[in-house]
Amino acid sequence: MSEPDADPGQRARRLVRAADRAALATALTDDGAPFASLVLTACAPDASPLLLISDLAEHTRNAGADPRVSLLFDGTGGLDDPLTGPRVTLLGRLVRDDTPGLLARFCARHPAAGLYAGFADFHLHRLEVARAHLVAGFGEIRWIDSADWRFHDAGAAQLAAAGPDIVAHMNKDHADALALCATRLLARGGGAWQMTGIDPEGCDLRLDGAVARLEFASPVADAAGARAALVEMITIARAAS
């Protein structure tokens, strides 16, 4: 994960936004022993991780008693030597979040979640990140505080409001362009790639069980900026074909 052009917070956010799962660490309620479990994740526009978890799950009961948790995101897949690859551990407090639009954002990232998202015992939670520990590669290790981790942009709220319409438009009218971006810009296999979400730093794609991340060249502030960034990426992808 060698990105000399990116600050550590941005490098960490890229990894987290690109992932669709993480290892969640909580403390058992009976003796405080560490307990790790696999969870599905999505991201709020500011990159805060979102989890849709059941009240009946062991990790949810643990976090209810002690909301201090950590999430490990692994970006080392496909490497011959995983220890040379990127990973980031986020530490913070897990809190329930019923902000309108976030549950729909999670379910777009994970379509199967729609089957249980309405169950009475399932609730969306957000990690309030206190700090992050980034291992960007062998010997590239540093702590990142909350202020440097979180994405700050006044236009994020405007883009979040416009996001569902942008996603629907791209999937309905520009599905071929999304597939071209996936194959030409990300070296992914062909198929009916769909956009599942958009934020100031890029957009998320999905094909069956596979996910992919298209990063904008620079953050966008609103819907107009997102459109310009998407047009630029599509133009580059077409030129590459």
Coordinates of N, CA and C in Angstrom, one line a residue:
M1 N 0.8 -1.2 0.0 CA 0.0 0.0 0.0 C 0.9 1.2 0.0
S2 N 1.7 1.4 -1.0 CA 2.6 2.5 -1.1 C 1.9 3.6 -1.8
E3 N 1.5 4.7 -1.1 CA 0.8 5.8 -1.7 C 1.4 7.1 -1.2
P4 N 2.6 7.5 -1.7 CA 3.2 8.7 -1.2 C 2.4 10.0 -1.3
D5 N 1.4 9.9 -2.2 CA 0.6 11.1 -2.4 C -0.5 11.3 -1.4
A6 N -0.7 10.2 -0.6 CA -1.9 10.3 0.3 C -1.4 10.4 1.8
D7 N -2.1 11.2 2.6 CA -1.8 11.3 4.0 C -2.2 10.0 4.7
P8 N -1.7 9.7 5.9 CA -2.1 8.5 6.6 C -3.6 8.3 6.8
G9 N -4.3 9.4 7.1 CA -5.7 9.2 7.3 C -6.4 8.8 6.0
Q10 N -6.0 9.4 4.9 CA -6.6 9.1 3.7 C -6.3 7.6 3.3
R11 N -5.1 7.2 3.5 CA -4.7 5.9 3.2 C -5.5 4.9 4.0
A12 N -5.7 5.2 5.3 CA -6.5 4.3 6.1 C -8.0 4.3 5.7
R13 N -8.5 5.4 5.3 CA -9.9 5.5 4.9 C -10.1 4.7 3.6
R14 N -9.1 4.8 2.7 CA -9.2 4.0 1.4 C -9.4 2.5 1.7
L15 N -8.6 2.0 2.6 CA -8.7 0.6 2.9 C -10.0 0.3 3.5
V16 N -10.5 1.1 4.5 CA -11.8 0.8 5.1 C -12.9 0.9 4.2
R17 N -12.9 1.9 3.4 CA -14.0 2.1 2.4 C -14.1 1.0 1.4
A18 N -12.9 0.4 1.0 CA -12.9 -0.6 0.0 C -13.4 -2.0 0.6
A19 N -13.3 -2.1 1.9 CA -13.6 -3.4 2.5 C -15.2 -3.6 2.7
D20 N -15.6 -4.8 2.8 CA -17.0 -5.1 3.1 C -17.1 -6.0 4.3
R21 N -16.0 -6.2 5.0 CA -16.0 -7.0 6.2 C -14.8 -6.7 7.1
A22 N -14.9 -7.1 8.4 CA -13.8 -6.8 9.3 C -13.9 -7.7 10.5
A23 N -12.9 -7.8 11.3 CA -12.9 -8.6 12.5 C -13.2 -7.6 13.6
L24 N -14.3 -7.9 14.4 CA -14.7 -7.1 15.5 C -14.2 -7.7 16.8
A25 N -13.5 -6.9 17.6 CA -13.0 -7.3 18.9 C -13.8 -6.6 20.0
T26 N -14.4 -7.4 20.9 CA -15.1 -6.9 22.0 C -14.6 -7.6 23.3
A27 N -15.1 -7.2 24.5 CA -14.7 -7.8 25.7 C -15.9 -8.6 26.2
L28 N -15.7 -9.9 26.5 CA -16.8 -10.7 27.0 C -17.4 -10.2 28.3
T29 N -18.7 -10.3 28.5 CA -19.3 -9.7 29.7 C -19.0 -10.4 31.0
D30 N -18.6 -11.7 30.9 CA -18.5 -12.4 32.1 C -17.1 -12.2 32.8
D31 N -16.0 -12.3 31.9 CA -14.7 -12.1 32.5 C -13.8 -11.1 31.8
G32 N -14.3 -10.4 30.8 CA -13.6 -9.4 30.1 C -12.6 -9.9 29.1
A33 N -12.6 -11.2 28.8 CA -11.6 -11.8 27.9 C -11.9 -11.2 26.5
P34 N -10.9 -11.1 25.7 CA -11.1 -10.6 24.3 C -11.9 -11.6 23.5
F35 N -12.8 -11.1 22.6 CA -13.6 -11.9 21.8 C -13.7 -11.3 20.4
A36 N -13.2 -12.1 19.4 CA -13.2 -11.6 18.0 C -14.2 -12.3 17.2
S37 N -14.9 -11.5 16.3 CA -15.9 -12.1 15.4 C -15.9 -11.4 14.1
L38 N -16.4 -12.1 13.1 CA -16.5 -11.5 11.7 C -17.8 -10.7 11.6
V39 N -17.7 -9.5 11.0 CA -18.9 -8.7 10.8 C -18.8 -8.1 9.4
L40 N -20.0 -7.9 8.8 CA -20.1 -7.1 7.5 C -20.0 -5.6 7.8
T41 N -19.4 -4.9 6.9 CA -19.3 -3.5 7.1 C -19.7 -2.7 5.9
A42 N -20.1 -1.4 6.1 CA -20.3 -0.4 5.1 C -19.7 0.8 5.7
C43 N -19.8 2.0 5.0 CA -19.2 3.2 5.6 C -20.2 4.3 5.4
A44 N -20.3 5.2 6.4 CA -21.0 6.4 6.3 C -20.2 7.4 5.4
P45 N -20.8 8.5 5.0 CA -20.1 9.4 4.1 C -18.7 9.8 4.6
D46 N -18.6 10.0 5.9 CA -17.3 10.4 6.5 C -16.4 9.3 6.8
A47 N -16.7 8.1 6.3 CA -15.9 6.8 6.4 C -16.1 6.1 7.7
S48 N -17.0 6.6 8.6 CA -17.2 5.8 9.9 C -17.8 4.5 9.5
P49 N -17.3 3.4 10.0 CA -17.8 2.1 9.7 C -19.2 1.9 10.3
L50 N -20.0 1.2 9.5 CA -21.4 0.8 9.9 C -21.5 -0.7 10.0
L51 N -22.2 -1.2 11.0 CA -22.5 -2.6 11.3 C -24.0 -2.8 11.5
L52 N -24.5 -3.8 10.9 CA -25.9 -4.2 11.1 C -25.9 -5.5 11.9
I53 N -26.1 -5.4 13.2 CA -25.9 -6.6 14.1 C -27.1 -6.8 15.0
S54 N -27.3 -8.1 15.4 CA -28.4 -8.5 16.2 C -28.1 -8.3 17.7
D55 N -29.2 -7.9 18.4 CA -29.1 -7.8 19.8 C -28.7 -9.1 20.5
L56 N -29.0 -10.2 19.8 CA -28.8 -11.5 20.4 C -27.4 -12.0 20.2
A57 N -26.6 -11.3 19.4 CA -25.2 -11.8 19.1 C -24.3 -11.5 20.3
E58 N -23.3 -12.4 20.5 CA -22.4 -12.3 21.6 C -21.7 -10.9 21.5
H59 N -21.3 -10.5 20.3 CA -20.5 -9.2 20.3 C -21.4 -8.0 20.6
T60 N -22.7 -8.1 20.3 CA -23.6 -7.0 20.6 C -23.8 -6.9 22.1
R61 N -24.0 -8.0 22.7 CA -24.1 -8.0 24.2 C -22.9 -7.4 24.8
N62 N -21.7 -7.9 24.3 CA -20.4 -7.4 24.9 C -20.3 -5.9 24.7
A63 N -20.6 -5.4 23.5 CA -20.5 -3.9 23.3 C -21.6 -3.1 24.1
G64 N -22.7 -3.8 24.4 CA -23.7 -3.1 25.2 C -23.2 -2.8 26.6
A65 N -22.4 -3.7 27.1 CA -21.8 -3.6 28.4 C -20.6 -2.7 28.4
D66 N -19.8 -2.8 27.4 CA -18.6 -2.0 27.2 C -18.4 -1.6 25.8
P67 N -18.8 -0.4 25.4 CA -18.9 0.0 24.0 C -17.5 0.2 23.3
R68 N -16.4 0.1 24.1 CA -15.1 0.2 23.5 C -14.8 -1.1 22.7
V69 N -14.6 -0.9 21.4 CA -14.3 -2.0 20.6 C -13.2 -1.7 19.6
S70 N -12.8 -2.6 18.8 CA -11.9 -2.3 17.7 C -12.3 -3.2 16.5
L71 N -12.0 -2.7 15.3 CA -12.3 -3.3 14.1 C -11.0 -3.4 13.3
L72 N -10.7 -4.6 12.8 CA -9.5 -4.9 12.0 C -9.9 -5.1 10.5
F73 N -9.4 -4.2 9.7 CA -9.7 -4.3 8.2 C -8.4 -4.8 7.5
D74 N -8.6 -5.9 6.8 CA -7.4 -6.6 6.2 C -7.4 -6.3 4.7
G75 N -6.3 -5.6 4.2 CA -6.2 -5.4 2.8 C -5.1 -6.2 2.1
T76 N -4.8 -7.3 2.7 CA -3.6 -8.1 2.2 C -4.0 -9.3 1.3
G77 N -5.2 -9.4 0.9 CA -5.7 -10.5 0.1 C -4.9 -10.6 -1.2
G78 N -4.5 -11.8 -1.6 CA -3.8 -12.0 -2.9 C -2.3 -11.8 -2.8
L79 N -1.8 -11.4 -1.7 CA -0.3 -11.1 -1.6 C 0.4 -12.4 -1.2
D80 N 1.5 -12.7 -1.8 CA 2.3 -13.9 -1.5 C 2.8 -13.8 0.0
D81 N 3.1 -12.6 0.4 CA 3.5 -12.4 1.8 C 2.6 -11.4 2.4
P82 N 1.5 -11.8 3.1 CA 0.5 -10.9 3.6 C 1.1 -9.8 4.6
L83 N 2.2 -10.1 5.3 CA 2.7 -9.1 6.2 C 3.3 -7.9 5.5
T84 N 3.5 -7.9 4.2 CA 3.9 -6.8 3.5 C 2.8 -5.9 3.0
G85 N 1.6 -6.4 3.3 CA 0.4 -5.6 2.8 C -0.3 -4.8 3.8
P86 N -1.3 -4.0 3.4 CA -1.9 -3.0 4.3 C -3.0 -3.6 5.2
R87 N -3.1 -3.1 6.4 CA -4.2 -3.3 7.3 C -4.3 -2.2 8.3
V88 N -5.5 -2.0 8.8 CA -5.8 -0.9 9.7 C -6.7 -1.4 10.8
T89 N -6.4 -1.0 12.1 CA -7.2 -1.3 13.2 C -7.8 0.0 13.7
L90 N -9.1 0.0 13.8 CA -9.8 1.2 14.3 C -10.3 1.0 15.7
L91 N -10.0 1.9 16.6 CA -10.5 1.8 18.0 C -11.5 2.9 18.3
G92 N -12.5 2.6 19.0 CA -13.5 3.6 19.4 C -14.7 3.0 20.1
R93 N -15.8 3.7 20.1 CA -17.0 3.3 20.7 C -18.1 2.9 19.7
L94 N -18.7 1.8 19.9 CA -19.8 1.3 19.0 C -21.1 1.8 19.6
V95 N -21.8 2.6 18.7 CA -23.1 3.2 19.2 C -24.2 2.9 18.1
R96 N -25.4 2.8 18.6 CA -26.5 2.6 17.7 C -26.7 3.9 16.9
D97 N -27.1 3.8 15.7 CA -27.2 5.0 14.8 C -28.4 4.8 13.9
D98 N -29.5 5.6 14.1 CA -30.7 5.5 13.3 C -30.8 6.6 12.3
T99 N -29.7 7.3 12.0 CA -29.7 8.4 11.1 C -30.3 7.9 9.7
P100 N -31.3 8.7 9.2 CA -32.0 8.3 8.0 C -31.0 8.1 6.9
G101 N -31.2 7.1 6.1 CA -30.3 6.8 4.9 C -29.2 5.9 5.2
L102 N -28.7 5.8 6.4 CA -27.5 4.9 6.7 C -27.9 3.4 6.5
L103 N -29.1 3.0 7.0 CA -29.5 1.6 6.9 C -29.6 1.3 5.4
A104 N -30.2 2.1 4.6 CA -30.3 1.9 3.2 C -28.9 1.8 2.5
R105 N -28.0 2.6 3.0 CA -26.6 2.6 2.5 C -26.0 1.2 2.8
F106 N -26.2 0.7 4.0 CA -25.6 -0.6 4.4 C -26.3 -1.7 3.5
C107 N -27.6 -1.7 3.3 CA -28.3 -2.7 2.6 C -27.9 -2.7 1.1
A108 N -27.6 -1.5 0.6 CA -27.1 -1.5 -0.8 C -25.8 -2.1 -1.0
R109 N -24.9 -2.0 0.0 CA -23.6 -2.6 0.1 C -23.7 -4.1 0.2
H110 N -24.7 -4.5 1.0 CA -24.9 -5.9 1.3 C -26.4 -6.3 1.0
P111 N -26.8 -6.6 -0.2 CA -28.2 -6.8 -0.6 C -28.8 -7.9 0.3
A112 N -28.1 -8.9 0.7 CA -28.7 -10.0 1.5 C -29.2 -9.5 2.9
A113 N -28.6 -8.3 3.3 CA -29.0 -7.8 4.6 C -30.5 -7.3 4.6
G114 N -31.0 -7.0 3.4 CA -32.4 -6.6 3.3 C -33.4 -7.7 3.8
L115 N -32.9 -8.9 3.9 CA -33.8 -10.0 4.4 C -34.0 -9.9 5.9
Y116 N -33.1 -9.3 6.6 CA -33.2 -9.3 8.1 C -33.1 -7.9 8.6
A117 N -32.9 -6.9 7.8 CA -32.8 -5.5 8.3 C -34.0 -5.0 9.1
G118 N -35.2 -5.6 8.8 CA -36.4 -5.2 9.5 C -36.7 -5.9 10.7
F119 N -35.9 -7.0 11.0 CA -36.2 -7.8 12.2 C -36.0 -6.9 13.5
A120 N -36.8 -7.2 14.5 CA -36.8 -6.3 15.7 C -35.5 -6.3 16.4
D121 N -34.8 -7.4 16.3 CA -33.5 -7.5 17.1 C -32.3 -7.0 16.3
F122 N -32.5 -6.6 15.1 CA -31.3 -6.0 14.3 C -31.3 -4.5 14.3
H123 N -30.2 -3.9 14.6 CA -30.0 -2.5 14.6 C -28.7 -2.1 14.0
L124 N -28.7 -0.9 13.3 CA -27.5 -0.4 12.7 C -26.6 0.3 13.8
H125 N -25.4 0.0 13.8 CA -24.4 0.7 14.7 C -23.3 1.3 13.9
R126 N -22.7 2.4 14.5 CA -21.6 3.1 13.9 C -20.5 3.1 14.9
L127 N -19.3 3.0 14.3 CA -18.1 3.1 15.2 C -17.6 4.6 15.2
E128 N -17.6 5.1 16.4 CA -17.1 6.5 16.6 C -15.6 6.3 16.8
V129 N -14.8 6.6 15.8 CA -13.4 6.2 15.8 C -12.6 7.2 16.7
A130 N -11.9 6.7 17.6 CA -11.1 7.5 18.5 C -9.6 7.6 17.9
R131 N -9.1 6.5 17.4 CA -7.8 6.5 16.7 C -7.7 5.3 15.9
A132 N -6.7 5.3 15.0 CA -6.5 4.2 14.1 C -5.0 3.8 14.1
H133 N -4.8 2.5 13.9 CA -3.4 2.0 13.8 C -3.2 1.5 12.4
L134 N -2.4 2.2 11.6 CA -2.2 1.8 10.2 C -0.9 1.1 10.0
V135 N -1.0 -0.1 9.4 CA 0.2 -0.8 8.9 C 0.1 -0.7 7.4
A136 N 0.8 0.2 6.8 CA 0.7 0.4 5.3 C 1.6 -0.6 4.5
G137 N 2.4 -1.3 5.2 CA 3.4 -2.2 4.6 C 4.5 -2.5 5.6
F138 N 5.4 -3.3 5.2 CA 6.5 -3.7 6.1 C 7.3 -2.5 6.5
G139 N 7.2 -2.2 7.9 CA 8.0 -1.1 8.4 C 7.2 0.2 8.3
E140 N 6.1 0.3 7.7 CA 5.3 1.5 7.6 C 4.1 1.5 8.6
I141 N 4.4 1.9 9.8 CA 3.4 1.8 10.9 C 3.3 3.1 11.6
R142 N 2.0 3.5 11.8 CA 1.8 4.7 12.6 C 0.4 4.8 13.2
W143 N 0.3 5.5 14.3 CA -1.0 5.8 14.9 C -1.6 7.1 14.2
I144 N -2.9 7.1 14.1 CA -3.6 8.2 13.5 C -4.7 8.7 14.4
D145 N -4.8 9.9 14.8 CA -5.8 10.4 15.8 C -7.1 10.6 15.1
S146 N -8.2 10.8 15.8 CA -9.5 10.9 15.3 C -9.7 12.0 14.3
A147 N -9.1 13.2 14.6 CA -9.2 14.3 13.7 C -8.6 14.1 12.3
D148 N -7.5 13.3 12.3 CA -6.9 13.0 11.0 C -7.5 11.8 10.3
W149 N -8.2 11.0 11.1 CA -8.9 9.8 10.4 C -10.1 10.3 9.7
R150 N -11.0 11.1 10.3 CA -12.3 11.3 9.8 C -12.2 12.3 8.6
F151 N -13.1 12.0 7.6 CA -13.2 12.9 6.4 C -14.0 14.1 6.8
H152 N -13.4 15.3 6.5 CA -14.1 16.5 6.8 C -14.4 17.3 5.5
D153 N -15.7 17.5 5.3 CA -16.0 18.3 4.1 C -17.4 18.8 4.3
A154 N -17.6 20.1 4.1 CA -18.9 20.7 4.3 C -19.9 20.2 3.2
G155 N -19.4 19.7 2.1 CA -20.3 19.2 1.1 C -20.8 17.8 1.2
A156 N -20.2 17.1 2.2 CA -20.6 15.7 2.4 C -22.0 15.4 2.6
A157 N -22.7 16.3 3.3 CA -24.1 16.1 3.6 C -24.9 16.3 2.3
Q158 N -24.5 17.3 1.5 CA -25.3 17.5 0.2 C -25.1 16.3 -0.7
L159 N -23.9 15.8 -0.7 CA -23.7 14.6 -1.6 C -24.4 13.4 -1.0
A160 N -24.5 13.2 0.3 CA -25.2 12.1 0.9 C -26.6 12.1 0.5
A161 N -27.2 13.4 0.5 CA -28.6 13.5 0.2 C -28.9 13.1 -1.3
A162 N -28.0 13.5 -2.1 CA -28.1 13.2 -3.6 C -27.7 11.8 -4.0
G163 N -27.0 11.2 -3.1 CA -26.4 9.9 -3.4 C -27.3 8.8 -4.0
P164 N -28.5 8.6 -3.3 CA -29.4 7.5 -3.9 C -29.8 7.8 -5.3
D165 N -30.0 9.1 -5.7 CA -30.4 9.4 -7.0 C -29.3 9.2 -8.0
I166 N -28.0 9.5 -7.6 CA -26.9 9.3 -8.4 C -26.7 7.8 -8.7
V167 N -26.8 7.1 -7.6 CA -26.6 5.6 -7.7 C -27.6 5.0 -8.7
A168 N -28.9 5.4 -8.5 CA -29.9 4.8 -9.3 C -29.7 5.2 -10.8
H169 N -29.3 6.5 -11.0 CA -29.1 6.9 -12.4 C -27.9 6.2 -13.1
M170 N -26.9 6.0 -12.3 CA -25.7 5.3 -12.9 C -26.0 3.9 -13.2
N171 N -26.8 3.2 -12.4 CA -27.1 1.8 -12.6 C -28.1 1.6 -13.7
K172 N -29.0 2.6 -13.9 CA -30.0 2.5 -14.9 C -29.5 2.9 -16.3
D173 N -28.8 4.0 -16.3 CA -28.4 4.6 -17.6 C -26.9 4.4 -18.0
H174 N -26.1 4.0 -17.1 CA -24.7 3.9 -17.4 C -24.0 2.7 -16.8
A175 N -24.8 1.6 -16.8 CA -24.2 0.3 -16.3 C -23.0 -0.2 -17.2
D176 N -23.1 0.1 -18.5 CA -21.9 -0.3 -19.3 C -20.7 0.5 -19.0
A177 N -20.8 1.7 -18.6 CA -19.7 2.5 -18.2 C -19.1 2.1 -16.9
L178 N -20.0 1.7 -15.9 CA -19.5 1.1 -14.7 C -18.7 -0.1 -14.9
A179 N -19.2 -1.0 -15.8 CA -18.5 -2.3 -16.1 C -17.1 -2.0 -16.7
L180 N -17.1 -1.0 -17.6 CA -15.8 -0.6 -18.2 C -14.8 -0.1 -17.2
C181 N -15.3 0.7 -16.2 CA -14.4 1.2 -15.2 C -13.9 0.1 -14.3
A182 N -14.7 -0.9 -14.0 CA -14.3 -2.0 -13.2 C -13.2 -2.8 -13.9
T183 N -13.4 -3.0 -15.2 CA -12.4 -3.9 -16.0 C -11.2 -3.1 -16.4
R184 N -11.3 -1.9 -16.8 CA -10.2 -1.1 -17.3 C -9.4 -0.4 -16.2
L185 N -10.1 0.1 -15.2 CA -9.4 0.9 -14.2 C -9.0 0.1 -13.0
L186 N -9.8 -1.0 -12.7 CA -9.5 -1.8 -11.6 C -9.1 -3.2 -11.9
A187 N -9.0 -3.5 -13.2 CA -8.5 -4.9 -13.6 C -9.4 -6.0 -13.0
R188 N -10.7 -5.7 -12.9 CA -11.7 -6.7 -12.4 C -12.3 -7.4 -13.6
G189 N -12.9 -8.6 -13.4 CA -13.5 -9.3 -14.4 C -14.8 -8.6 -14.9
G190 N -15.2 -9.0 -16.1 CA -16.4 -8.4 -16.7 C -17.6 -8.8 -16.1
G191 N -18.7 -8.1 -16.3 CA -20.0 -8.5 -15.8 C -20.8 -7.3 -15.5
A192 N -22.0 -7.5 -14.9 CA -23.0 -6.4 -14.7 C -22.7 -5.7 -13.3
W193 N -21.6 -5.0 -13.3 CA -21.2 -4.3 -12.0 C -22.2 -3.2 -11.7
Q194 N -22.6 -3.1 -10.5 CA -23.6 -2.1 -10.0 C -22.9 -1.1 -9.0
M195 N -23.3 0.1 -9.1 CA -22.9 1.0 -8.0 C -23.8 0.9 -6.8
T196 N -23.2 0.8 -5.6 CA -24.0 0.6 -4.4 C -23.9 1.9 -3.5
G197 N -22.9 2.7 -3.7 CA -22.9 3.9 -2.9 C -21.8 4.9 -3.4
I198 N -22.0 6.1 -3.0 CA -21.0 7.2 -3.4 C -20.8 8.1 -2.2
D199 N -19.6 8.6 -2.1 CA -19.2 9.5 -1.1 C -18.2 10.5 -1.6
P200 N -17.7 11.5 -0.9 CA -16.8 12.5 -1.4 C -15.5 12.0 -2.0
E201 N -15.1 10.8 -1.6 CA -13.8 10.3 -2.0 C -13.9 9.2 -3.1
G202 N -15.1 8.8 -3.4 CA -15.2 7.7 -4.4 C -16.5 7.1 -4.4
C203 N -16.6 5.9 -5.1 CA -17.9 5.2 -5.1 C -17.6 3.7 -5.0
D204 N -18.6 3.0 -4.6 CA -18.5 1.5 -4.3 C -19.3 0.7 -5.4
L205 N -18.7 -0.4 -5.9 CA -19.3 -1.2 -6.9 C -19.4 -2.6 -6.3
R206 N -20.4 -3.4 -6.9 CA -20.6 -4.8 -6.5 C -21.0 -5.6 -7.7
L207 N -20.5 -6.8 -7.7 CA -20.9 -7.8 -8.7 C -21.1 -9.1 -8.0
D208 N -22.3 -9.6 -7.9 CA -22.6 -10.8 -7.1 C -21.9 -10.6 -5.7
G209 N -21.0 -11.5 -5.3 CA -20.4 -11.4 -4.0 C -19.1 -10.5 -3.9
A210 N -18.7 -10.0 -5.1 CA -17.4 -9.2 -5.2 C -17.7 -7.7 -5.0
V211 N -16.8 -7.0 -4.3 CA -17.0 -5.6 -4.2 C -15.7 -4.9 -4.8
A212 N -15.8 -3.7 -5.2 CA -14.7 -2.9 -5.7 C -14.9 -1.5 -5.4
R213 N -13.8 -0.7 -5.4 CA -13.8 0.7 -5.0 C -13.2 1.5 -6.1
L214 N -13.9 2.5 -6.5 CA -13.4 3.5 -7.5 C -13.1 4.8 -6.7
E215 N -11.8 5.2 -6.6 CA -11.4 6.4 -5.9 C -11.4 7.6 -6.8
F216 N -12.0 8.7 -6.4 CA -11.8 9.9 -7.2 C -10.4 10.5 -7.1
A217 N -10.0 11.2 -8.1 CA -8.7 11.8 -8.1 C -8.5 12.8 -7.0
S218 N -9.6 13.5 -6.6 CA -9.6 14.4 -5.5 C -11.0 14.4 -5.0
P219 N -11.2 14.7 -3.7 CA -12.5 14.7 -3.1 C -13.5 15.7 -3.8
V220 N -14.7 15.3 -3.8 CA -15.8 16.2 -4.4 C -16.6 16.7 -3.3
A221 N -17.2 17.9 -3.6 CA -18.0 18.6 -2.6 C -19.5 18.5 -2.7
D222 N -20.0 18.1 -3.9 CA -21.4 18.0 -4.1 C -21.7 17.1 -5.3
A223 N -23.0 17.1 -5.7 CA -23.4 16.2 -6.8 C -22.8 16.6 -8.1
A224 N -22.6 17.9 -8.3 CA -22.0 18.4 -9.6 C -20.6 17.9 -9.6
G225 N -19.9 18.0 -8.5 CA -18.5 17.5 -8.5 C -18.4 16.0 -8.7
A226 N -19.3 15.3 -8.1 CA -19.4 13.8 -8.3 C -19.6 13.5 -9.8
R227 N -20.5 14.2 -10.4 CA -20.8 13.9 -11.8 C -19.5 14.2 -12.7
A228 N -18.8 15.3 -12.4 CA -17.6 15.6 -13.1 C -16.5 14.5 -12.9
A229 N -16.4 14.0 -11.7 CA -15.4 13.0 -11.4 C -15.8 11.7 -12.1
L230 N -17.0 11.3 -12.1 CA -17.5 10.1 -12.8 C -17.2 10.2 -14.3
V231 N -17.5 11.4 -14.9 CA -17.3 11.6 -16.3 C -15.8 11.4 -16.6
E232 N -15.0 12.0 -15.7 CA -13.5 11.9 -16.0 C -13.1 10.4 -15.9
M233 N -13.5 9.7 -15.0 CA -13.1 8.3 -14.9 C -13.6 7.4 -16.0
I234 N -14.8 7.7 -16.5 CA -15.4 6.9 -17.6 C -14.6 7.3 -18.9
T235 N -14.2 8.5 -19.0 CA -13.5 8.9 -20.2 C -12.1 8.2 -20.2
I236 N -11.5 8.2 -19.1 CA -10.2 7.5 -19.0 C -10.3 6.0 -19.3
A237 N -11.4 5.4 -18.8 CA -11.7 3.9 -19.0 C -11.9 3.7 -20.5
R238 N -12.6 4.5 -21.1 CA -12.9 4.4 -22.5 C -11.6 4.5 -23.4
A239 N -10.8 5.4 -23.0 CA -9.5 5.6 -23.7 C -8.7 4.4 -23.5
A240 N -8.7 3.8 -22.4 CA -7.9 2.6 -22.1 C -8.4 1.4 -22.9
S241 N -9.6 1.4 -23.3 CA -10.2 0.2 -24.0 C -9.9 0.3 -25.5

